[in-house]
């Protein structure tokens, strides 16, 4: 791994970021996001949305990291769900039939389409948080608990717990990387990084120019997760080795602090290329080798379209629909307006009357 190709000397770091989704990429610019999805017929479907103005407290170091962490969970889950919805609603010649599950149908009937969407979104975030806490926080410290009978070294016990946590995370990545859909997501992840590298180096956004860069980037969210693992190992070691209950509680209470510190470290790594940053970034960069893959031209085209869709003037209106490779709208998508409460009531009365007849 040549660090000179990752911490590029002549690059101009930006705040542009992104996320790989199902058959596509979400790019986040200065004032908007763009979700670009490759449809089965090879068209590119893009939706752009304006970003909300950040609250004043989001400028406070450490604290802003907590807000970004929670916001990223919600936004990331929402974006993944949206990309799945785009693919499911595609009705072209290559369309795949998706059968909606009974729970989704019941939620839509009970709370409406928008209400069901919000319930599934936040339920997904809560479930993801619970699984993350259970597998990567509670499980490692509980699994190492029995080693207290063999050694009284608090440093050693905390070190073993931290290493076990990292091993579990790497094994999880390796396990999901065997899935074909995830392999495609990793290709789009690599395309996102190459596209951002190309943009930050002032080159024209073309698949050929993007392809010359690494799939690794110092500001990647994967590096953030590795910073979380390393910082948690250090902080937890300072707490000694109390009872299992107190260890679990202390680790849960320190999650916001760890998220805040990891975010500040990631920001520093993204705008600096000194030796200390490079050393601290190495674990995350090696982990990115597992979460990114070499993209093909079709993946880079989607990344470029998403990038160009957010690199527009602030007064450019948002849109949704099929776009060209420059992220410009070709065919706008029309949405049916959800009926009002009065219209729903009238429809129910009509249905009741028709049953009586």
mmCIF file of C-alpha atoms in Angstrom:
data_model
loop_
_atom_site.group_PDB
_atom_site.id
_atom_site.type_symbol
_atom_site.label_atom_id
_atom_site.label_comp_id
_atom_site.label_asym_id
_atom_site.label_seq_id
_atom_site.Cartn_x
_atom_site.Cartn_y
_atom_site.Cartn_z
ATOM 1 C CA UNK A 1 0.000 0.000 0.000
ATOM 2 C CA UNK A 2 1.543 3.281 -1.183
ATOM 3 C CA UNK A 3 0.440 6.007 1.257
ATOM 4 C CA UNK A 4 1.515 8.688 -1.227
ATOM 5 C CA UNK A 5 -1.409 7.590 -3.417
ATOM 6 C CA UNK A 6 -3.835 8.006 -0.508
ATOM 7 C CA UNK A 7 -2.536 11.147 1.219
ATOM 8 C CA UNK A 8 -2.075 12.966 -2.075
ATOM 9 C CA UNK A 9 0.313 15.920 -1.762
ATOM 10 C CA UNK A 10 -1.365 18.212 -4.295
ATOM 11 C CA UNK A 11 -4.935 17.323 -3.339
ATOM 12 C CA UNK A 12 -7.319 19.916 -1.920
ATOM 13 C CA UNK A 13 -9.332 18.198 0.864
ATOM 14 C CA UNK A 14 -13.060 18.896 0.791
ATOM 15 C CA UNK A 15 -16.084 18.031 2.926
ATOM 16 C CA UNK A 16 -17.572 15.929 0.135
ATOM 17 C CA UNK A 17 -18.466 12.455 1.349
ATOM 18 C CA UNK A 18 -20.584 9.560 0.331
ATOM 19 C CA UNK A 19 -21.992 6.124 0.951
ATOM 20 C CA UNK A 20 -22.446 3.074 -1.216
ATOM 21 C CA UNK A 21 -26.035 1.833 -1.452
ATOM 22 C CA UNK A 22 -27.824 -0.937 -3.336
ATOM 23 C CA UNK A 23 -26.712 -0.595 -6.976
ATOM 24 C CA UNK A 24 -25.589 2.952 -6.404
ATOM 25 C CA UNK A 25 -24.027 5.761 -4.404
ATOM 26 C CA UNK A 26 -25.111 8.635 -2.189
ATOM 27 C CA UNK A 27 -22.931 11.738 -2.490
ATOM 28 C CA UNK A 28 -23.076 14.572 0.041
ATOM 29 C CA UNK A 29 -21.984 18.034 -1.067
ATOM 30 C CA UNK A 30 -21.965 21.439 0.605
ATOM 31 C CA UNK A 31 -25.713 22.043 0.504
ATOM 32 C CA UNK A 32 -27.370 18.855 -0.813
ATOM 33 C CA UNK A 33 -27.205 15.102 -1.220
ATOM 34 C CA UNK A 34 -27.713 12.996 -4.330
ATOM 35 C CA UNK A 35 -28.633 9.313 -4.391
ATOM 36 C CA UNK A 36 -27.770 7.731 -7.745
ATOM 37 C CA UNK A 37 -29.036 4.214 -8.475
ATOM 38 C CA UNK A 38 -28.234 2.113 -11.553
ATOM 39 C CA UNK A 39 -31.515 0.656 -12.812
ATOM 40 C CA UNK A 40 -31.742 -2.822 -14.415
ATOM 41 C CA UNK A 41 -31.996 -1.194 -17.880
ATOM 42 C CA UNK A 42 -28.669 0.639 -17.173
ATOM 43 C CA UNK A 43 -30.329 4.067 -16.731
ATOM 44 C CA UNK A 44 -29.239 6.169 -13.758
ATOM 45 C CA UNK A 45 -31.964 7.275 -11.347
ATOM 46 C CA UNK A 46 -31.039 10.258 -9.156
ATOM 47 C CA UNK A 47 -32.765 12.021 -6.288
ATOM 48 C CA UNK A 48 -31.313 15.226 -4.841
ATOM 49 C CA UNK A 49 -32.307 16.766 -1.516
ATOM 50 C CA UNK A 50 -31.280 19.937 0.282
ATOM 51 C CA UNK A 51 -29.368 19.578 3.532
ATOM 52 C CA UNK A 52 -30.804 21.171 6.656
ATOM 53 C CA UNK A 53 -28.850 23.981 8.281
ATOM 54 C CA UNK A 54 -26.747 22.465 11.104
ATOM 55 C CA UNK A 55 -27.595 23.555 14.650
ATOM 56 C CA UNK A 56 -25.139 25.838 16.467
ATOM 57 C CA UNK A 57 -24.111 23.058 18.849
ATOM 58 C CA UNK A 58 -22.938 21.047 15.833
ATOM 59 C CA UNK A 59 -19.894 23.331 15.724
ATOM 60 C CA UNK A 60 -18.704 22.267 19.182
ATOM 61 C CA UNK A 61 -15.813 19.753 18.988
ATOM 62 C CA UNK A 62 -16.519 16.249 20.359
ATOM 63 C CA UNK A 63 -20.240 17.003 20.745
ATOM 64 C CA UNK A 64 -20.654 17.470 16.990
ATOM 65 C CA UNK A 65 -19.193 14.002 16.474
ATOM 66 C CA UNK A 66 -22.059 12.484 18.456
ATOM 67 C CA UNK A 67 -24.591 14.325 16.309
ATOM 68 C CA UNK A 68 -22.858 13.250 13.111
ATOM 69 C CA UNK A 69 -22.721 9.640 14.338
ATOM 70 C CA UNK A 70 -26.463 9.466 15.098
ATOM 71 C CA UNK A 71 -27.367 11.428 11.974
ATOM 72 C CA UNK A 72 -25.244 9.130 9.814
ATOM 73 C CA UNK A 73 -27.038 6.076 11.191
ATOM 74 C CA UNK A 74 -30.454 7.497 10.329
ATOM 75 C CA UNK A 75 -29.400 8.955 6.964
ATOM 76 C CA UNK A 76 -27.485 5.819 6.004
ATOM 77 C CA UNK A 77 -30.419 3.560 6.787
ATOM 78 C CA UNK A 78 -32.879 5.875 5.019
ATOM 79 C CA UNK A 79 -30.652 5.987 1.922
ATOM 80 C CA UNK A 80 -30.321 2.207 1.807
ATOM 81 C CA UNK A 81 -34.079 1.810 2.126
ATOM 82 C CA UNK A 82 -34.634 4.384 -0.612
ATOM 83 C CA UNK A 83 -32.271 2.645 -3.043
ATOM 84 C CA UNK A 84 -34.106 -0.627 -2.381
ATOM 85 C CA UNK A 85 -37.421 1.127 -3.002
ATOM 86 C CA UNK A 86 -36.183 2.531 -6.337
ATOM 87 C CA UNK A 87 -35.151 -0.933 -7.511
ATOM 88 C CA UNK A 88 -38.413 -2.492 -6.311
ATOM 89 C CA UNK A 89 -40.587 0.147 -8.015
ATOM 90 C CA UNK A 90 -38.788 -0.192 -11.369
ATOM 91 C CA UNK A 91 -41.273 -1.584 -13.908
ATOM 92 C CA UNK A 92 -39.141 -1.778 -17.067
ATOM 93 C CA UNK A 93 -38.487 -4.856 -19.202
ATOM 94 C CA UNK A 94 -35.842 -6.197 -16.815
ATOM 95 C CA UNK A 95 -37.940 -5.657 -13.699
ATOM 96 C CA UNK A 96 -37.779 -8.169 -10.867
ATOM 97 C CA UNK A 97 -41.005 -9.000 -9.070
ATOM 98 C CA UNK A 98 -40.846 -8.245 -5.323
ATOM 99 C CA UNK A 99 -43.538 -9.507 -3.008
ATOM 100 C CA UNK A 100 -44.202 -7.139 -0.110
ATOM 101 C CA UNK A 101 -44.073 -8.884 3.257
ATOM 102 C CA UNK A 102 -47.104 -9.103 5.535
ATOM 103 C CA UNK A 103 -45.631 -6.770 8.178
ATOM 104 C CA UNK A 104 -45.076 -3.968 5.644
ATOM 105 C CA UNK A 105 -48.599 -4.396 4.279
ATOM 106 C CA UNK A 106 -50.084 -4.279 7.804
ATOM 107 C CA UNK A 107 -48.075 -1.155 8.711
ATOM 108 C CA UNK A 108 -49.140 0.620 5.512
ATOM 109 C CA UNK A 109 -52.778 -0.244 6.172
ATOM 110 C CA UNK A 110 -52.550 0.924 9.789
ATOM 111 C CA UNK A 111 -50.350 4.043 9.490
ATOM 112 C CA UNK A 112 -50.294 4.896 5.790
ATOM 113 C CA UNK A 113 -47.371 4.604 3.404
ATOM 114 C CA UNK A 114 -45.364 7.497 4.910
ATOM 115 C CA UNK A 115 -46.049 6.409 8.494
ATOM 116 C CA UNK A 116 -45.051 2.822 7.716
ATOM 117 C CA UNK A 117 -41.840 4.084 6.085
ATOM 118 C CA UNK A 118 -40.879 6.102 9.185
ATOM 119 C CA UNK A 119 -41.673 3.216 11.534
ATOM 120 C CA UNK A 120 -39.542 0.797 9.509
ATOM 121 C CA UNK A 121 -36.733 3.370 9.242
ATOM 122 C CA UNK A 122 -36.394 4.077 12.955
ATOM 123 C CA UNK A 123 -37.038 0.453 13.876
ATOM 124 C CA UNK A 124 -34.150 -0.529 11.596
ATOM 125 C CA UNK A 125 -31.870 2.031 13.284
ATOM 126 C CA UNK A 126 -32.829 0.836 16.773
ATOM 127 C CA UNK A 127 -32.335 -2.822 15.838
ATOM 128 C CA UNK A 128 -28.965 -2.023 14.250
ATOM 129 C CA UNK A 129 -27.875 -0.164 17.403
ATOM 130 C CA UNK A 130 -28.995 -2.981 19.689
ATOM 131 C CA UNK A 131 -27.181 -5.600 17.610
ATOM 132 C CA UNK A 132 -24.042 -3.447 17.444
ATOM 133 C CA UNK A 133 -24.024 -2.863 21.197
ATOM 134 C CA UNK A 134 -24.747 -6.518 21.907
ATOM 135 C CA UNK A 135 -22.187 -8.042 19.544
ATOM 136 C CA UNK A 136 -19.343 -5.515 19.672
ATOM 137 C CA UNK A 137 -19.609 -4.127 23.229
ATOM 138 C CA UNK A 138 -21.386 -6.514 25.594
ATOM 139 C CA UNK A 139 -20.240 -9.813 24.028
ATOM 140 C CA UNK A 140 -16.458 -9.104 24.086
ATOM 141 C CA UNK A 141 -16.372 -7.920 27.703
ATOM 142 C CA UNK A 142 -18.616 -10.804 28.822
ATOM 143 C CA UNK A 143 -16.553 -13.360 26.872
ATOM 144 C CA UNK A 144 -13.296 -12.166 28.464
ATOM 145 C CA UNK A 145 -14.820 -12.075 31.957
ATOM 146 C CA UNK A 146 -13.729 -15.660 32.805
ATOM 147 C CA UNK A 147 -10.078 -14.770 32.147
ATOM 148 C CA UNK A 148 -10.137 -12.812 35.399
ATOM 149 C CA UNK A 149 -9.630 -16.156 37.168
ATOM 150 C CA UNK A 150 -6.244 -16.578 35.451
ATOM 151 C CA UNK A 151 -4.747 -13.088 35.548
ATOM 152 C CA UNK A 152 -5.149 -9.980 37.671
ATOM 153 C CA UNK A 153 -3.627 -7.676 35.059
ATOM 154 C CA UNK A 154 -6.294 -5.087 34.215
ATOM 155 C CA UNK A 155 -4.274 -3.847 31.243
ATOM 156 C CA UNK A 156 -4.031 -7.363 29.793
ATOM 157 C CA UNK A 157 -7.737 -8.073 30.274
ATOM 158 C CA UNK A 158 -8.743 -4.799 28.593
ATOM 159 C CA UNK A 159 -6.269 -5.446 25.793
ATOM 160 C CA UNK A 160 -7.715 -8.914 25.140
ATOM 161 C CA UNK A 161 -11.244 -7.478 25.155
ATOM 162 C CA UNK A 162 -10.254 -4.780 22.655
ATOM 163 C CA UNK A 163 -8.502 -7.216 20.352
ATOM 164 C CA UNK A 164 -11.496 -9.593 20.498
ATOM 165 C CA UNK A 165 -13.799 -6.704 19.557
ATOM 166 C CA UNK A 166 -11.666 -5.896 16.513
ATOM 167 C CA UNK A 167 -11.488 -9.584 15.509
ATOM 168 C CA UNK A 168 -15.295 -9.879 15.703
ATOM 169 C CA UNK A 169 -15.703 -6.797 13.534
ATOM 170 C CA UNK A 170 -13.237 -8.023 10.897
ATOM 171 C CA UNK A 171 -14.901 -11.456 10.861
ATOM 172 C CA UNK A 172 -18.270 -9.764 10.362
ATOM 173 C CA UNK A 173 -16.916 -7.826 7.356
ATOM 174 C CA UNK A 174 -15.363 -10.976 5.902
ATOM 175 C CA UNK A 175 -18.623 -12.887 6.369
ATOM 176 C CA UNK A 176 -20.884 -10.360 4.634
ATOM 177 C CA UNK A 177 -18.302 -9.824 1.859
ATOM 178 C CA UNK A 178 -19.160 -13.326 0.588
ATOM 179 C CA UNK A 179 -22.647 -12.109 -0.398
ATOM 180 C CA UNK A 180 -22.976 -11.117 -4.053
ATOM 181 C CA UNK A 181 -25.044 -7.983 -3.316
ATOM 182 C CA UNK A 182 -22.464 -6.808 -0.773
ATOM 183 C CA UNK A 183 -19.648 -7.371 -3.267
ATOM 184 C CA UNK A 184 -21.464 -4.989 -5.614
ATOM 185 C CA UNK A 185 -21.874 -2.473 -2.782
ATOM 186 C CA UNK A 186 -18.113 -2.673 -2.121
ATOM 187 C CA UNK A 187 -17.443 -1.908 -5.821
ATOM 188 C CA UNK A 188 -19.607 1.194 -5.547
ATOM 189 C CA UNK A 189 -17.769 2.061 -2.317
ATOM 190 C CA UNK A 190 -14.489 1.903 -4.227
ATOM 191 C CA UNK A 191 -15.980 4.007 -7.046
ATOM 192 C CA UNK A 192 -17.088 6.643 -4.524
ATOM 193 C CA UNK A 193 -13.551 6.969 -3.130
ATOM 194 C CA UNK A 194 -11.931 7.120 -6.565
ATOM 195 C CA UNK A 195 -14.388 9.807 -7.663
ATOM 196 C CA UNK A 196 -13.730 11.935 -4.557
ATOM 197 C CA UNK A 197 -9.957 11.550 -5.035
ATOM 198 C CA UNK A 198 -10.345 12.691 -8.650
ATOM 199 C CA UNK A 199 -12.456 15.705 -7.635
ATOM 200 C CA UNK A 200 -10.079 16.730 -4.840
ATOM 201 C CA UNK A 201 -7.161 16.590 -7.284
ATOM 202 C CA UNK A 202 -8.877 18.979 -9.676
ATOM 203 C CA UNK A 203 -9.131 16.526 -12.560
ATOM 204 C CA UNK A 204 -12.036 16.227 -14.969
ATOM 205 C CA UNK A 205 -14.539 13.703 -13.664
ATOM 206 C CA UNK A 206 -14.260 10.860 -16.155
ATOM 207 C CA UNK A 207 -14.114 7.096 -15.504
ATOM 208 C CA UNK A 208 -10.561 7.041 -16.925
ATOM 209 C CA UNK A 209 -9.329 9.804 -14.588
ATOM 210 C CA UNK A 210 -11.066 8.292 -11.554
ATOM 211 C CA UNK A 211 -9.675 4.824 -12.251
ATOM 212 C CA UNK A 212 -6.067 5.936 -11.668
ATOM 213 C CA UNK A 213 -6.680 6.491 -7.930
ATOM 214 C CA UNK A 214 -6.813 4.085 -4.976
ATOM 215 C CA UNK A 215 -10.104 2.797 -3.608
ATOM 216 C CA UNK A 216 -8.857 3.881 -0.148
ATOM 217 C CA UNK A 217 -9.566 7.329 1.325
ATOM 218 C CA UNK A 218 -8.476 8.801 4.702
ATOM 219 C CA UNK A 219 -11.940 10.248 5.457
ATOM 220 C CA UNK A 220 -13.857 7.004 4.952
ATOM 221 C CA UNK A 221 -16.472 5.919 7.483
ATOM 222 C CA UNK A 222 -14.718 2.555 7.700
ATOM 223 C CA UNK A 223 -11.694 4.358 9.152
ATOM 224 C CA UNK A 224 -14.062 6.045 11.603
ATOM 225 C CA UNK A 225 -15.195 2.616 12.845
ATOM 226 C CA UNK A 226 -11.603 1.507 13.291
ATOM 227 C CA UNK A 227 -10.855 4.714 15.239
ATOM 228 C CA UNK A 228 -13.838 3.814 17.444
ATOM 229 C CA UNK A 229 -12.321 0.371 18.123
ATOM 230 C CA UNK A 230 -8.870 1.746 18.969
ATOM 231 C CA UNK A 231 -10.084 4.676 21.093
ATOM 232 C CA UNK A 232 -12.487 2.421 23.008
ATOM 233 C CA UNK A 233 -9.603 0.066 23.770
ATOM 234 C CA UNK A 234 -7.585 2.963 25.261
ATOM 235 C CA UNK A 235 -10.455 4.551 27.222
ATOM 236 C CA UNK A 236 -11.765 1.279 28.623
ATOM 237 C CA UNK A 237 -8.266 0.409 29.824
ATOM 238 C CA UNK A 238 -8.275 3.532 32.009
ATOM 239 C CA UNK A 239 -11.345 2.258 33.886
ATOM 240 C CA UNK A 240 -9.648 -0.848 35.245
ATOM 241 C CA UNK A 241 -11.536 -4.148 35.397
ATOM 242 C CA UNK A 242 -14.608 -3.773 37.679
ATOM 243 C CA UNK A 243 -17.545 -6.184 37.803
ATOM 244 C CA UNK A 244 -19.213 -7.264 34.554
ATOM 245 C CA UNK A 245 -22.298 -5.090 35.154
ATOM 246 C CA UNK A 246 -20.228 -1.973 35.794
ATOM 247 C CA UNK A 247 -18.032 -2.687 32.769
ATOM 248 C CA UNK A 248 -21.081 -2.941 30.503
ATOM 249 C CA UNK A 249 -22.607 0.260 31.921
ATOM 250 C CA UNK A 250 -19.353 2.212 31.656
ATOM 251 C CA UNK A 251 -18.857 1.126 28.059
ATOM 252 C CA UNK A 252 -22.395 2.139 27.118
ATOM 253 C CA UNK A 253 -22.004 5.542 28.806
ATOM 254 C CA UNK A 254 -18.720 6.179 26.989
ATOM 255 C CA UNK A 255 -20.141 5.530 23.498
ATOM 256 C CA UNK A 256 -20.889 9.268 22.877
ATOM 257 C CA UNK A 257 -17.381 10.250 24.037
ATOM 258 C CA UNK A 258 -15.759 7.627 21.798
ATOM 259 C CA UNK A 259 -17.890 8.682 18.815
ATOM 260 C CA UNK A 260 -16.971 12.341 19.376
ATOM 261 C CA UNK A 261 -13.236 11.686 19.669
ATOM 262 C CA UNK A 262 -13.256 9.355 16.648
ATOM 263 C CA UNK A 263 -14.983 11.996 14.525
ATOM 264 C CA UNK A 264 -12.419 14.668 15.439
ATOM 265 C CA UNK A 265 -9.597 12.247 14.656
ATOM 266 C CA UNK A 266 -11.181 11.428 11.288
ATOM 267 C CA UNK A 267 -11.498 15.139 10.437
ATOM 268 C CA UNK A 268 -7.855 15.668 11.310
ATOM 269 C CA UNK A 269 -6.805 12.683 9.191
ATOM 270 C CA UNK A 270 -8.811 14.018 6.255
ATOM 271 C CA UNK A 271 -7.044 17.379 6.111
ATOM 272 C CA UNK A 272 -3.497 16.435 7.140
ATOM 273 C CA UNK A 273 -0.795 14.166 5.776
ATOM 274 C CA UNK A 274 1.862 14.215 8.504
ATOM 275 C CA UNK A 275 3.512 11.045 9.773
ATOM 276 C CA UNK A 276 1.371 10.776 12.929
ATOM 277 C CA UNK A 277 -1.840 10.899 10.886
ATOM 278 C CA UNK A 278 -0.566 8.274 8.484
ATOM 279 C CA UNK A 279 0.329 5.898 11.333
ATOM 280 C CA UNK A 280 -3.031 6.403 13.071
ATOM 281 C CA UNK A 281 -4.871 5.912 9.768
ATOM 282 C CA UNK A 282 -3.184 2.616 8.854
ATOM 283 C CA UNK A 283 -5.616 0.262 10.695
ATOM 284 C CA UNK A 284 -8.622 1.941 9.049
ATOM 285 C CA UNK A 285 -6.996 1.919 5.626
ATOM 286 C CA UNK A 286 -6.246 -1.800 5.884
ATOM 287 C CA UNK A 287 -9.862 -2.369 6.909
ATOM 288 C CA UNK A 288 -10.971 -0.421 3.822
ATOM 289 C CA UNK A 289 -9.208 -3.056 1.741
ATOM 290 C CA UNK A 290 -12.024 -5.361 2.901
ATOM 291 C CA UNK A 291 -14.909 -2.891 2.414
ATOM 292 C CA UNK A 292 -13.912 -1.579 -1.025
ATOM 293 C CA UNK A 293 -13.322 -3.335 -4.344
ATOM 294 C CA UNK A 294 -12.045 -2.239 -7.724
ATOM 295 C CA UNK A 295 -14.983 -0.700 -9.612
ATOM 296 C CA UNK A 296 -15.793 -1.049 -13.275
ATOM 297 C CA UNK A 297 -16.720 1.766 -15.641
ATOM 298 C CA UNK A 298 -20.436 1.365 -14.905
ATOM 299 C CA UNK A 299 -19.849 1.909 -11.169
ATOM 300 C CA UNK A 300 -17.660 4.970 -11.760
ATOM 301 C CA UNK A 301 -20.297 6.483 -14.060
ATOM 302 C CA UNK A 302 -22.841 6.346 -11.233
ATOM 303 C CA UNK A 303 -20.358 7.931 -8.786
ATOM 304 C CA UNK A 304 -19.578 10.732 -11.255
ATOM 305 C CA UNK A 305 -23.281 11.397 -11.936
ATOM 306 C CA UNK A 306 -23.936 11.635 -8.173
ATOM 307 C CA UNK A 307 -20.935 13.939 -7.683
ATOM 308 C CA UNK A 308 -21.995 16.274 -10.498
ATOM 309 C CA UNK A 309 -25.550 16.342 -9.136
ATOM 310 C CA UNK A 310 -24.323 17.891 -5.845
ATOM 311 C CA UNK A 311 -21.663 20.165 -7.371
ATOM 312 C CA UNK A 312 -24.204 22.757 -8.522
ATOM 313 C CA UNK A 313 -25.102 26.303 -7.506
ATOM 314 C CA UNK A 314 -27.143 26.650 -4.269
ATOM 315 C CA UNK A 315 -30.206 27.965 -6.145
ATOM 316 C CA UNK A 316 -30.442 24.855 -8.364
ATOM 317 C CA UNK A 317 -33.789 23.130 -7.637
ATOM 318 C CA UNK A 318 -33.811 19.555 -6.377
ATOM 319 C CA UNK A 319 -35.203 16.820 -8.574
ATOM 320 C CA UNK A 320 -35.870 13.095 -8.864
ATOM 321 C CA UNK A 321 -35.865 10.929 -11.972
ATOM 322 C CA UNK A 322 -33.771 9.367 -14.718
ATOM 323 C CA UNK A 323 -30.612 11.363 -15.430
ATOM 324 C CA UNK A 324 -27.728 11.335 -17.884
ATOM 325 C CA UNK A 325 -24.103 10.569 -16.966
ATOM 326 C CA UNK A 326 -23.594 14.211 -15.969
ATOM 327 C CA UNK A 327 -26.354 14.000 -13.367
ATOM 328 C CA UNK A 328 -28.751 16.141 -15.431
ATOM 329 C CA UNK A 329 -32.442 15.288 -15.373
ATOM 330 C CA UNK A 330 -33.841 13.555 -18.466
ATOM 331 C CA UNK A 331 -37.175 12.263 -17.217
ATOM 332 C CA UNK A 332 -38.688 13.541 -13.997
ATOM 333 C CA UNK A 333 -40.424 11.044 -11.738
ATOM 334 C CA UNK A 334 -44.020 11.832 -10.889
ATOM 335 C CA UNK A 335 -45.396 10.917 -7.482
ATOM 336 C CA UNK A 336 -49.028 10.434 -6.699
ATOM 337 C CA UNK A 337 -50.084 12.703 -3.870
ATOM 338 C CA UNK A 338 -51.221 10.889 -0.749
ATOM 339 C CA UNK A 339 -54.975 11.391 -0.231
ATOM 340 C CA UNK A 340 -56.074 13.717 2.553
ATOM 341 C CA UNK A 341 -57.924 12.477 5.648
ATOM 342 C CA UNK A 342 -61.243 13.683 4.179
ATOM 343 C CA UNK A 343 -60.579 11.848 0.900
ATOM 344 C CA UNK A 344 -59.700 8.682 2.818
ATOM 345 C CA UNK A 345 -62.936 8.999 4.824
ATOM 346 C CA UNK A 346 -64.987 9.464 1.657
ATOM 347 C CA UNK A 347 -63.337 6.418 0.067
ATOM 348 C CA UNK A 348 -64.120 4.304 3.150
ATOM 349 C CA UNK A 349 -67.791 5.389 2.981
ATOM 350 C CA UNK A 350 -67.917 4.483 -0.735
ATOM 351 C CA UNK A 351 -66.368 1.078 -0.002
ATOM 352 C CA UNK A 352 -68.895 0.492 2.789
ATOM 353 C CA UNK A 353 -71.810 1.454 0.507
ATOM 354 C CA UNK A 354 -70.558 -0.856 -2.268
ATOM 355 C CA UNK A 355 -70.417 -3.765 0.217
ATOM 356 C CA UNK A 356 -73.997 -3.117 1.299
ATOM 357 C CA UNK A 357 -75.134 -3.212 -2.313
#
